Amino acid sequence: MKLPAVCILYYLQKKYDVSIVNRGKEAGYAGFQIWFPGISTEDTVVIGNADRLEAAYFESGLNHSCLVLSVGKGNFEKMKSANTILQISAEKVTEAEVYNTVKNIFKLFDQWEQQLLSILHDSHSIKNRYRDMLCCSENIMEVPCAIIDVSNRYAAFTDAYYQGYILPNDGNEGYVPWNFVNDTSMRKEWKNILANKGTFYFEFGDSACHIMGKSIFFNKENVGHVGIVVKDETQVDYLEAVLVMLHKYVNELYSQTGTFYYGNSNDSRQIALIKKTLEGKQFSQDVWKRTFQRIGWESQSEFQIAAF
């Protein structure tokens, strides 16, 4: 996994006084090392004290695709650089200490990626796999997260999302609360937002919490979105970066399966309905419509029933 600069900065700021000297072109970084003459610095976080990195820059010893992480204050403002340059100004901080910190940041995200890959290729029921993806991302996202289909039904959500944003026994049978549905349906831009392939940021009513999301597409059609709750606007850049990473695996899982719900034991109701239909019993259009909504199907969808 290549880490964006914003993810590295986010965790560095938890430990050090870090300033952004220059914002280069956003790119991912595949590795990290302490600078010394002759090393390859392409797509790398290059760590070093200010004097050595300044000298390396002016001697063309730094690739334009690297992230420069200076230990100590330097005169980097003089550099007309394409690099992203971060500067740690804390006293008595060594290159080795910063190296170990960056190492732990990369380890955290590598472990997360391995968990997502394992879930993607696992043989658990599909609904559990979506939830597993969200739950293994909680320590990375640090905010409540949910997957919501096009019928405003929750396909999966984290425990933090349930505790803060889903009211048990609210009569919605697993659907998004009506106040959110009403708020979004009244805004003309909501459908356009969901049709966009980029990330979106949506202000929800008068709440101090806002929604950031990214739509899931299958066969060029929007089938739902991954949504997170944003409580602190200073985290927006970081949350957007990790949302994009998580979305990649959720979207890939949907591409494999074509559904959020297949294989879920809670969907036995529609199976019973189909069996009774094969036995000759007829049901109203309203019954079929409600059943389709529960499993994420559209009323116009074509399907076949085969009896053996």
PDB file of C-alpha atoms in Angstrom:
ATOM      1  CA  MET A   1       0.000   0.000   0.000  1.00  0.00           C
ATOM      2  CA  LYS A   2       1.301   3.449  -0.920  1.00  0.00           C
ATOM      3  CA  LEU A   3       0.563   5.921   1.858  1.00  0.00           C
ATOM      4  CA  PRO A   4      -0.583   9.459   1.033  1.00  0.00           C
ATOM      5  CA  ALA A   5       1.288  12.274   2.758  1.00  0.00           C
ATOM      6  CA  VAL A   6      -1.856  13.261   4.661  1.00  0.00           C
ATOM      7  CA  CYS A   7      -1.915   9.873   6.457  1.00  0.00           C
ATOM      8  CA  ILE A   8       1.728  10.160   7.465  1.00  0.00           C
ATOM      9  CA  LEU A   9       1.201  13.744   8.624  1.00  0.00           C
ATOM     10  CA  TYR A  10      -1.894  12.784  10.634  1.00  0.00           C
ATOM     11  CA  TYR A  11      -0.012  10.312  12.817  1.00  0.00           C
ATOM     12  CA  LEU A  12       3.152  12.381  13.071  1.00  0.00           C
ATOM     13  CA  GLN A  13       1.087  15.251  14.476  1.00  0.00           C
ATOM     14  CA  LYS A  14      -0.155  12.993  17.253  1.00  0.00           C
ATOM     15  CA  LYS A  15       3.422  12.828  18.555  1.00  0.00           C
ATOM     16  CA  TYR A  16       5.373  15.849  17.276  1.00  0.00           C
ATOM     17  CA  ASP A  17       5.040  19.507  16.447  1.00  0.00           C
ATOM     18  CA  VAL A  18       4.950  19.176  12.646  1.00  0.00           C
ATOM     19  CA  SER A  19       4.639  21.990  10.128  1.00  0.00           C
ATOM     20  CA  ILE A  20       4.007  21.768   6.393  1.00  0.00           C
ATOM     21  CA  VAL A  21       6.729  23.717   4.613  1.00  0.00           C
ATOM     22  CA  ASN A  22       5.606  22.814   1.120  1.00  0.00           C
ATOM     23  CA  ARG A  23       2.714  20.849  -0.375  1.00  0.00           C
ATOM     24  CA  GLY A  24       3.863  18.936  -3.414  1.00  0.00           C
ATOM     25  CA  LYS A  25       1.787  16.984  -5.868  1.00  0.00           C
ATOM     26  CA  GLU A  26      -0.239  14.421  -3.902  1.00  0.00           C
ATOM     27  CA  ALA A  27       1.282  10.992  -4.307  1.00  0.00           C
ATOM     28  CA  GLY A  28       1.623   7.733  -2.435  1.00  0.00           C
ATOM     29  CA  TYR A  29       4.830   6.671  -0.722  1.00  0.00           C
ATOM     30  CA  ALA A  30       5.936   3.054  -0.810  1.00  0.00           C
ATOM     31  CA  GLY A  31       8.752   3.131   1.745  1.00  0.00           C
ATOM     32  CA  PHE A  32      10.872   5.167   4.141  1.00  0.00           C
ATOM     33  CA  GLN A  33      14.546   5.565   5.025  1.00  0.00           C
ATOM     34  CA  ILE A  34      17.083   7.827   6.668  1.00  0.00           C
ATOM     35  CA  TRP A  35      18.905   9.824   4.025  1.00  0.00           C
ATOM     36  CA  PHE A  36      22.507   9.153   3.114  1.00  0.00           C
ATOM     37  CA  PRO A  37      24.321   9.823  -0.175  1.00  0.00           C
ATOM     38  CA  GLY A  38      23.600   7.418  -2.987  1.00  0.00           C
ATOM     39  CA  ILE A  39      20.233   6.028  -1.860  1.00  0.00           C
ATOM     40  CA  SER A  40      17.232   5.853  -4.170  1.00  0.00           C
ATOM     41  CA  THR A  41      14.599   8.305  -2.961  1.00  0.00           C
ATOM     42  CA  GLU A  42      11.845   7.681  -5.516  1.00  0.00           C
ATOM     43  CA  ASP A  43       8.355   7.412  -3.926  1.00  0.00           C
ATOM     44  CA  THR A  44      10.020   7.331  -0.495  1.00  0.00           C
ATOM     45  CA  VAL A  45       9.710   9.182   2.813  1.00  0.00           C
ATOM     46  CA  VAL A  46      13.233  10.538   3.283  1.00  0.00           C
ATOM     47  CA  ILE A  47      14.115  11.269   6.907  1.00  0.00           C
ATOM     48  CA  GLY A  48      17.070  13.373   8.004  1.00  0.00           C
ATOM     49  CA  ASN A  49      18.192  16.377   9.979  1.00  0.00           C
ATOM     50  CA  ALA A  50      17.619  19.755   8.353  1.00  0.00           C
ATOM     51  CA  ASP A  51      21.231  20.508   7.385  1.00  0.00           C
ATOM     52  CA  ARG A  52      21.777  17.177   5.627  1.00  0.00           C
ATOM     53  CA  LEU A  53      18.487  17.360   3.728  1.00  0.00           C
ATOM     54  CA  GLU A  54      19.133  20.927   2.613  1.00  0.00           C
ATOM     55  CA  ALA A  55      22.542  19.883   1.265  1.00  0.00           C
ATOM     56  CA  ALA A  56      21.005  16.817  -0.413  1.00  0.00           C
ATOM     57  CA  TYR A  57      18.399  18.972  -2.125  1.00  0.00           C
ATOM     58  CA  PHE A  58      20.872  21.482  -3.528  1.00  0.00           C
ATOM     59  CA  GLU A  59      23.147  18.649  -4.667  1.00  0.00           C
ATOM     60  CA  SER A  60      20.207  17.065  -6.546  1.00  0.00           C
ATOM     61  CA  GLY A  61      20.289  14.143  -4.173  1.00  0.00           C
ATOM     62  CA  LEU A  62      16.509  14.013  -3.695  1.00  0.00           C
ATOM     63  CA  ASN A  63      14.008  12.673  -6.203  1.00  0.00           C
ATOM     64  CA  HIS A  64      11.048  14.940  -6.922  1.00  0.00           C
ATOM     65  CA  SER A  65       8.662  12.107  -5.974  1.00  0.00           C
ATOM     66  CA  CYS A  66       9.916  11.738  -2.391  1.00  0.00           C
ATOM     67  CA  LEU A  67       8.463  13.198   0.792  1.00  0.00           C
ATOM     68  CA  VAL A  68      11.079  15.211   2.697  1.00  0.00           C
ATOM     69  CA  LEU A  69      10.746  14.764   6.461  1.00  0.00           C
ATOM     70  CA  SER A  70      13.110  17.136   8.217  1.00  0.00           C
ATOM     71  CA  VAL A  71      14.150  16.589  11.831  1.00  0.00           C
ATOM     72  CA  GLY A  72      14.730  20.158  12.995  1.00  0.00           C
ATOM     73  CA  LYS A  73      14.107  23.530  11.395  1.00  0.00           C
ATOM     74  CA  GLY A  74      15.735  24.345   8.079  1.00  0.00           C
ATOM     75  CA  ASN A  75      15.612  27.013   5.383  1.00  0.00           C
ATOM     76  CA  PHE A  76      13.392  24.973   3.087  1.00  0.00           C
ATOM     77  CA  GLU A  77      11.374  28.019   2.087  1.00  0.00           C
ATOM     78  CA  LYS A  78      14.215  28.839  -0.307  1.00  0.00           C
ATOM     79  CA  MET A  79      13.663  25.609  -2.176  1.00  0.00           C
ATOM     80  CA  LYS A  80      11.374  25.959  -5.168  1.00  0.00           C
ATOM     81  CA  SER A  81      10.512  22.327  -4.694  1.00  0.00           C
ATOM     82  CA  ALA A  82       7.931  19.982  -6.163  1.00  0.00           C
ATOM     83  CA  ASN A  83       8.296  17.804  -3.058  1.00  0.00           C
ATOM     84  CA  THR A  84       6.046  17.715  -0.053  1.00  0.00           C
ATOM     85  CA  ILE A  85       8.233  18.918   2.830  1.00  0.00           C
ATOM     86  CA  LEU A  86       7.332  18.314   6.480  1.00  0.00           C
ATOM     87  CA  GLN A  87       9.340  19.726   9.352  1.00  0.00           C
ATOM     88  CA  ILE A  88       9.484  18.437  12.942  1.00  0.00           C
ATOM     89  CA  SER A  89      10.470  21.294  15.221  1.00  0.00           C
ATOM     90  CA  ALA A  90      10.581  19.452  18.565  1.00  0.00           C
ATOM     91  CA  GLU A  91      13.904  19.570  20.404  1.00  0.00           C
ATOM     92  CA  LYS A  92      15.946  16.460  21.208  1.00  0.00           C
ATOM     93  CA  VAL A  93      14.203  14.400  18.532  1.00  0.00           C
ATOM     94  CA  THR A  94      16.582  12.103  16.663  1.00  0.00           C
ATOM     95  CA  GLU A  95      16.467  10.715  13.129  1.00  0.00           C
ATOM     96  CA  ALA A  96      16.272   7.191  14.566  1.00  0.00           C
ATOM     97  CA  GLU A  97      13.251   8.060  16.715  1.00  0.00           C
ATOM     98  CA  VAL A  98      11.397   9.601  13.774  1.00  0.00           C
ATOM     99  CA  TYR A  99      12.366   6.612  11.599  1.00  0.00           C
ATOM    100  CA  ASN A 100      10.767   4.230  14.122  1.00  0.00           C
ATOM    101  CA  THR A 101       7.643   6.381  14.287  1.00  0.00           C
ATOM    102  CA  VAL A 102       7.273   6.342  10.507  1.00  0.00           C
ATOM    103  CA  LYS A 103       7.958   2.599  10.521  1.00  0.00           C
ATOM    104  CA  ASN A 104       5.035   2.071  12.923  1.00  0.00           C
ATOM    105  CA  ILE A 105       2.755   4.201  10.733  1.00  0.00           C
ATOM    106  CA  PHE A 106       3.521   2.068   7.686  1.00  0.00           C
ATOM    107  CA  LYS A 107       3.106  -1.106   9.770  1.00  0.00           C
ATOM    108  CA  LEU A 108      -0.342   0.038  10.933  1.00  0.00           C
ATOM    109  CA  PHE A 109      -1.570   0.552   7.369  1.00  0.00           C
ATOM    110  CA  ASP A 110       0.104  -2.611   6.055  1.00  0.00           C
ATOM    111  CA  GLN A 111      -1.701  -4.659   8.708  1.00  0.00           C
ATOM    112  CA  TRP A 112      -4.978  -2.983   7.803  1.00  0.00           C
ATOM    113  CA  GLU A 113      -4.487  -3.788   4.129  1.00  0.00           C
ATOM    114  CA  GLN A 114      -3.730  -7.439   4.949  1.00  0.00           C
ATOM    115  CA  GLN A 115      -6.938  -7.653   6.987  1.00  0.00           C
ATOM    116  CA  LEU A 116      -8.972  -6.182   4.124  1.00  0.00           C
ATOM    117  CA  LEU A 117      -7.407  -8.583   1.626  1.00  0.00           C
ATOM    118  CA  SER A 118      -8.062 -11.534   3.917  1.00  0.00           C
ATOM    119  CA  ILE A 119     -11.723 -10.565   4.294  1.00  0.00           C
ATOM    120  CA  LEU A 120     -12.076  -9.963   0.554  1.00  0.00           C
ATOM    121  CA  HIS A 121     -10.922 -13.500  -0.242  1.00  0.00           C
ATOM    122  CA  ASP A 122     -12.548 -15.188   2.766  1.00  0.00           C
ATOM    123  CA  SER A 123     -15.493 -17.583   2.572  1.00  0.00           C
ATOM    124  CA  HIS A 124     -17.702 -16.059   5.296  1.00  0.00           C
ATOM    125  CA  SER A 125     -21.236 -14.973   4.457  1.00  0.00           C
ATOM    126  CA  ILE A 126     -21.210 -11.842   2.347  1.00  0.00           C
ATOM    127  CA  LYS A 127     -22.971  -9.595   4.824  1.00  0.00           C
ATOM    128  CA  ASN A 128     -20.477 -10.465   7.560  1.00  0.00           C
ATOM    129  CA  ARG A 129     -17.626  -9.699   5.181  1.00  0.00           C
ATOM    130  CA  TYR A 130     -18.896  -6.158   4.600  1.00  0.00           C
ATOM    131  CA  ARG A 131     -19.238  -5.640   8.338  1.00  0.00           C
ATOM    132  CA  ASP A 132     -15.820  -7.196   8.942  1.00  0.00           C
ATOM    133  CA  MET A 133     -14.286  -4.694   6.513  1.00  0.00           C
ATOM    134  CA  LEU A 134     -15.830  -1.796   8.425  1.00  0.00           C
ATOM    135  CA  CYS A 135     -14.929  -3.159  11.858  1.00  0.00           C
ATOM    136  CA  CYS A 136     -11.273  -3.800  11.011  1.00  0.00           C
ATOM    137  CA  SER A 137     -11.123  -0.181   9.811  1.00  0.00           C
ATOM    138  CA  GLU A 138     -12.372   1.384  13.046  1.00  0.00           C
ATOM    139  CA  ASN A 139      -8.921   2.022  14.524  1.00  0.00           C
ATOM    140  CA  ILE A 140      -7.859   3.647  11.228  1.00  0.00           C
ATOM    141  CA  MET A 141     -10.990   5.696  10.594  1.00  0.00           C
ATOM    142  CA  GLU A 142     -11.608   6.608  14.269  1.00  0.00           C
ATOM    143  CA  VAL A 143     -15.187   7.601  13.323  1.00  0.00           C
ATOM    144  CA  PRO A 144     -18.509   5.741  12.882  1.00  0.00           C
ATOM    145  CA  CYS A 145     -18.905   4.093   9.476  1.00  0.00           C
ATOM    146  CA  ALA A 146     -21.733   2.415   7.533  1.00  0.00           C
ATOM    147  CA  ILE A 147     -22.612   0.986   4.130  1.00  0.00           C
ATOM    148  CA  ILE A 148     -26.024   2.106   2.877  1.00  0.00           C
ATOM    149  CA  ASP A 149     -27.741   0.736  -0.235  1.00  0.00           C
ATOM    150  CA  VAL A 150     -29.827   2.688  -2.781  1.00  0.00           C
ATOM    151  CA  SER A 151     -33.052   1.941  -0.908  1.00  0.00           C
ATOM    152  CA  ASN A 152     -31.604   3.641   2.212  1.00  0.00           C
ATOM    153  CA  ARG A 153     -31.145   0.322   3.986  1.00  0.00           C
ATOM    154  CA  TYR A 154     -28.097  -0.367   6.132  1.00  0.00           C
ATOM    155  CA  ALA A 155     -26.019  -3.139   4.566  1.00  0.00           C
ATOM    156  CA  ALA A 156     -23.419  -2.992   7.366  1.00  0.00           C
ATOM    157  CA  PHE A 157     -22.276  -0.646  10.109  1.00  0.00           C
ATOM    158  CA  THR A 158     -19.749  -0.436  12.930  1.00  0.00           C
ATOM    159  CA  ASP A 159     -20.702  -0.671  16.601  1.00  0.00           C
ATOM    160  CA  ALA A 160     -19.903   3.036  17.048  1.00  0.00           C
ATOM    161  CA  TYR A 161     -22.319   3.909  14.235  1.00  0.00           C
ATOM    162  CA  TYR A 162     -25.064   1.773  15.774  1.00  0.00           C
ATOM    163  CA  GLN A 163     -24.647   3.249  19.232  1.00  0.00           C
ATOM    164  CA  GLY A 164     -24.687   6.855  18.044  1.00  0.00           C
ATOM    165  CA  TYR A 165     -26.788   6.996  14.880  1.00  0.00           C
ATOM    166  CA  ILE A 166     -29.200   4.044  14.699  1.00  0.00           C
ATOM    167  CA  LEU A 167     -32.127   3.915  17.067  1.00  0.00           C
ATOM    168  CA  PRO A 168     -33.082   0.322  17.940  1.00  0.00           C
ATOM    169  CA  ASN A 169     -36.778  -0.553  17.583  1.00  0.00           C
ATOM    170  CA  ASP A 170     -37.441   2.632  15.616  1.00  0.00           C
ATOM    171  CA  GLY A 171     -39.709   0.732  13.242  1.00  0.00           C
ATOM    172  CA  ASN A 172     -37.480   1.249  10.229  1.00  0.00           C
ATOM    173  CA  GLU A 173     -36.409  -2.416   9.976  1.00  0.00           C
ATOM    174  CA  GLY A 174     -32.788  -1.596   9.323  1.00  0.00           C
ATOM    175  CA  TYR A 175     -33.380   1.501   7.212  1.00  0.00           C
ATOM    176  CA  VAL A 176     -31.805   4.938   7.539  1.00  0.00           C
ATOM    177  CA  PRO A 177     -33.775   7.164   9.976  1.00  0.00           C
ATOM    178  CA  TRP A 178     -36.559   9.106   8.308  1.00  0.00           C
ATOM    179  CA  ASN A 179     -35.185  12.493   9.337  1.00  0.00           C
ATOM    180  CA  PHE A 180     -32.062  11.821   7.246  1.00  0.00           C
ATOM    181  CA  VAL A 181     -34.101  10.494   4.296  1.00  0.00           C
ATOM    182  CA  ASN A 182     -36.369  13.544   4.409  1.00  0.00           C
ATOM    183  CA  ASP A 183     -33.432  15.929   4.666  1.00  0.00           C
ATOM    184  CA  THR A 184     -31.630  14.431   1.680  1.00  0.00           C
ATOM    185  CA  SER A 185     -34.683  13.871  -0.505  1.00  0.00           C
ATOM    186  CA  MET A 186     -35.571  17.560  -0.219  1.00  0.00           C
ATOM    187  CA  ARG A 187     -32.212  18.551  -1.669  1.00  0.00           C
ATOM    188  CA  LYS A 188     -32.003  18.412  -5.445  1.00  0.00           C
ATOM    189  CA  GLU A 189     -28.243  17.867  -5.375  1.00  0.00           C
ATOM    190  CA  TRP A 190     -28.428  14.588  -3.393  1.00  0.00           C
ATOM    191  CA  LYS A 191     -28.997  12.348  -6.433  1.00  0.00           C
ATOM    192  CA  ASN A 192     -26.206  14.090  -8.313  1.00  0.00           C
ATOM    193  CA  ILE A 193     -23.924  13.628  -5.314  1.00  0.00           C
ATOM    194  CA  LEU A 194     -24.546   9.866  -5.242  1.00  0.00           C
ATOM    195  CA  ALA A 195     -24.018   9.605  -9.004  1.00  0.00           C
ATOM    196  CA  ASN A 196     -20.561  11.165  -8.672  1.00  0.00           C
ATOM    197  CA  LYS A 197     -17.612   8.764  -8.523  1.00  0.00           C
ATOM    198  CA  GLY A 198     -15.591  11.043  -6.248  1.00  0.00           C
ATOM    199  CA  THR A 199     -15.957  11.503  -2.507  1.00  0.00           C
ATOM    200  CA  PHE A 200     -18.735  13.751  -1.252  1.00  0.00           C
ATOM    201  CA  TYR A 201     -19.176  15.821   1.909  1.00  0.00           C
ATOM    202  CA  PHE A 202     -22.749  16.430   3.004  1.00  0.00           C
ATOM    203  CA  GLU A 203     -23.949  18.762   5.754  1.00  0.00           C
ATOM    204  CA  PHE A 204     -26.780  17.063   7.593  1.00  0.00           C
ATOM    205  CA  GLY A 205     -29.395  19.461   8.953  1.00  0.00           C
ATOM    206  CA  ASP A 206     -28.338  21.482  11.974  1.00  0.00           C
ATOM    207  CA  SER A 207     -26.161  18.695  13.354  1.00  0.00           C
ATOM    208  CA  ALA A 208     -22.550  19.288  14.315  1.00  0.00           C
ATOM    209  CA  CYS A 209     -21.787  16.006  12.543  1.00  0.00           C
ATOM    210  CA  HIS A 210     -21.587  15.776   8.774  1.00  0.00           C
ATOM    211  CA  ILE A 211     -21.436  12.855   6.360  1.00  0.00           C
ATOM    212  CA  MET A 212     -18.575  12.013   4.043  1.00  0.00           C
ATOM    213  CA  GLY A 213     -19.141   9.231   1.548  1.00  0.00           C
ATOM    214  CA  LYS A 214     -18.166   7.538  -1.669  1.00  0.00           C
ATOM    215  CA  SER A 215     -20.629   5.740  -3.910  1.00  0.00           C
ATOM    216  CA  ILE A 216     -20.339   2.079  -4.894  1.00  0.00           C
ATOM    217  CA  PHE A 217     -20.925   1.261  -8.557  1.00  0.00           C
ATOM    218  CA  PHE A 218     -21.734  -2.038 -10.237  1.00  0.00           C
ATOM    219  CA  ASN A 219     -22.269  -2.335 -13.995  1.00  0.00           C
ATOM    220  CA  LYS A 220     -22.039   1.470 -14.161  1.00  0.00           C
ATOM    221  CA  GLU A 221     -24.973   1.873 -11.750  1.00  0.00           C
ATOM    222  CA  ASN A 222     -24.900   3.273  -8.227  1.00  0.00           C
ATOM    223  CA  VAL A 223     -25.837   0.511  -5.754  1.00  0.00           C
ATOM    224  CA  GLY A 224     -25.050   2.297  -2.492  1.00  0.00           C
ATOM    225  CA  HIS A 225     -22.312   4.161  -0.688  1.00  0.00           C
ATOM    226  CA  VAL A 226     -19.810   3.931   2.137  1.00  0.00           C
ATOM    227  CA  GLY A 227     -20.510   6.728   4.607  1.00  0.00           C
ATOM    228  CA  ILE A 228     -18.619   8.025   7.625  1.00  0.00           C
ATOM    229  CA  VAL A 229     -19.570  10.568  10.262  1.00  0.00           C
ATOM    230  CA  VAL A 230     -17.271  13.597  10.433  1.00  0.00           C
ATOM    231  CA  LYS A 231     -17.203  15.295  13.824  1.00  0.00           C
ATOM    232  CA  ASP A 232     -13.993  17.285  13.468  1.00  0.00           C
ATOM    233  CA  GLU A 233     -13.448  19.263  10.258  1.00  0.00           C
ATOM    234  CA  THR A 234      -9.683  19.318  10.838  1.00  0.00           C
ATOM    235  CA  GLN A 235      -9.723  15.579  10.056  1.00  0.00           C
ATOM    236  CA  VAL A 236     -11.449  15.911   6.677  1.00  0.00           C
ATOM    237  CA  ASP A 237      -8.341  15.434   4.507  1.00  0.00           C
ATOM    238  CA  TYR A 238      -7.196  12.378   6.451  1.00  0.00           C
ATOM    239  CA  LEU A 239     -10.671  10.814   6.521  1.00  0.00           C
ATOM    240  CA  GLU A 240     -11.093  11.320   2.793  1.00  0.00           C
ATOM    241  CA  ALA A 241      -7.805   9.513   2.130  1.00  0.00           C
ATOM    242  CA  VAL A 242      -8.672   6.473   4.271  1.00  0.00           C
ATOM    243  CA  LEU A 243     -12.255   6.411   2.972  1.00  0.00           C
ATOM    244  CA  VAL A 244     -10.908   6.066  -0.567  1.00  0.00           C
ATOM    245  CA  MET A 245      -8.699   3.158   0.570  1.00  0.00           C
ATOM    246  CA  LEU A 246     -11.577   1.358   2.310  1.00  0.00           C
ATOM    247  CA  HIS A 247     -13.964   2.001  -0.586  1.00  0.00           C
ATOM    248  CA  LYS A 248     -11.612   0.215  -2.978  1.00  0.00           C
ATOM    249  CA  TYR A 249     -12.093  -3.090  -1.126  1.00  0.00           C
ATOM    250  CA  VAL A 250     -15.814  -2.660  -0.474  1.00  0.00           C
ATOM    251  CA  ASN A 251     -16.370  -1.940  -4.169  1.00  0.00           C
ATOM    252  CA  GLU A 252     -14.253  -4.947  -5.151  1.00  0.00           C
ATOM    253  CA  LEU A 253     -16.255  -7.216  -2.833  1.00  0.00           C
ATOM    254  CA  TYR A 254     -19.481  -5.996  -4.428  1.00  0.00           C
ATOM    255  CA  SER A 255     -17.997  -6.611  -7.891  1.00  0.00           C
ATOM    256  CA  GLN A 256     -17.346 -10.222  -6.837  1.00  0.00           C
ATOM    257  CA  THR A 257     -20.789 -10.858  -5.408  1.00  0.00           C
ATOM    258  CA  GLY A 258     -23.188  -8.422  -7.059  1.00  0.00           C
ATOM    259  CA  THR A 259     -25.074  -7.882  -3.800  1.00  0.00           C
ATOM    260  CA  PHE A 260     -24.820  -6.796  -0.188  1.00  0.00           C
ATOM    261  CA  TYR A 261     -27.166  -9.464   1.151  1.00  0.00           C
ATOM    262  CA  TYR A 262     -26.851 -12.813  -0.628  1.00  0.00           C
ATOM    263  CA  GLY A 263     -26.248 -15.663   1.795  1.00  0.00           C
ATOM    264  CA  ASN A 264     -27.628 -13.821   4.813  1.00  0.00           C
ATOM    265  CA  SER A 265     -29.823 -16.008   7.005  1.00  0.00           C
ATOM    266  CA  ASN A 266     -32.013 -13.010   7.868  1.00  0.00           C
ATOM    267  CA  ASP A 267     -33.232 -12.973   4.262  1.00  0.00           C
ATOM    268  CA  SER A 268     -35.254 -16.176   4.696  1.00  0.00           C
ATOM    269  CA  ARG A 269     -38.492 -14.206   4.317  1.00  0.00           C
ATOM    270  CA  GLN A 270     -38.100 -13.699   0.568  1.00  0.00           C
ATOM    271  CA  ILE A 271     -37.100 -17.354   0.146  1.00  0.00           C
ATOM    272  CA  ALA A 272     -40.361 -18.406   1.806  1.00  0.00           C
ATOM    273  CA  LEU A 273     -42.246 -15.978  -0.428  1.00  0.00           C
ATOM    274  CA  ILE A 274     -40.718 -17.503  -3.558  1.00  0.00           C
ATOM    275  CA  LYS A 275     -41.499 -21.049  -2.382  1.00  0.00           C
ATOM    276  CA  LYS A 276     -45.154 -20.152  -1.814  1.00  0.00           C
ATOM    277  CA  THR A 277     -45.277 -18.529  -5.258  1.00  0.00           C
ATOM    278  CA  LEU A 278     -44.038 -21.781  -6.809  1.00  0.00           C
ATOM    279  CA  GLU A 279     -46.809 -23.589  -4.930  1.00  0.00           C
ATOM    280  CA  GLY A 280     -49.359 -21.375  -6.683  1.00  0.00           C
ATOM    281  CA  LYS A 281     -50.067 -18.723  -4.085  1.00  0.00           C
ATOM    282  CA  GLN A 282     -50.273 -15.125  -5.298  1.00  0.00           C
ATOM    283  CA  PHE A 283     -49.089 -11.975  -3.510  1.00  0.00           C
ATOM    284  CA  SER A 284     -49.835  -8.295  -4.053  1.00  0.00           C
ATOM    285  CA  GLN A 285     -47.422  -5.897  -5.709  1.00  0.00           C
ATOM    286  CA  ASP A 286     -46.927  -4.143  -2.341  1.00  0.00           C
ATOM    287  CA  VAL A 287     -45.682  -7.374  -0.740  1.00  0.00           C
ATOM    288  CA  TRP A 288     -43.200  -7.959  -3.559  1.00  0.00           C
ATOM    289  CA  LYS A 289     -42.067  -4.319  -3.469  1.00  0.00           C
ATOM    290  CA  ARG A 290     -41.329  -4.467   0.280  1.00  0.00           C
ATOM    291  CA  THR A 291     -39.482  -7.765  -0.178  1.00  0.00           C
ATOM    292  CA  PHE A 292     -37.373  -6.369  -3.005  1.00  0.00           C
ATOM    293  CA  GLN A 293     -36.457  -3.337  -0.884  1.00  0.00           C
ATOM    294  CA  ARG A 294     -35.264  -5.556   1.972  1.00  0.00           C
ATOM    295  CA  ILE A 295     -32.788  -7.407  -0.243  1.00  0.00           C
ATOM    296  CA  GLY A 296     -31.707  -4.373  -2.254  1.00  0.00           C
ATOM    297  CA  TRP A 297     -33.450  -5.305  -5.529  1.00  0.00           C
ATOM    298  CA  GLU A 298     -35.264  -2.836  -7.750  1.00  0.00           C
ATOM    299  CA  SER A 299     -38.903  -3.460  -8.604  1.00  0.00           C
ATOM    300  CA  GLN A 300     -37.934  -3.359 -12.305  1.00  0.00           C
ATOM    301  CA  SER A 301     -35.252  -6.041 -11.867  1.00  0.00           C
ATOM    302  CA  GLU A 302     -35.550  -9.189 -13.955  1.00  0.00           C
ATOM    303  CA  PHE A 303     -35.242 -12.504 -12.136  1.00  0.00           C
ATOM    304  CA  GLN A 304     -36.011 -16.153 -12.770  1.00  0.00           C
ATOM    305  CA  ILE A 305     -37.431 -18.815 -10.470  1.00  0.00           C
ATOM    306  CA  ALA A 306     -36.562 -22.452 -11.103  1.00  0.00           C
ATOM    307  CA  ALA A 307     -38.157 -25.433  -9.335  1.00  0.00           C
ATOM    308  CA  PHE A 308     -36.362 -28.768  -9.029  1.00  0.00           C
TER     309      PHE A 308
END
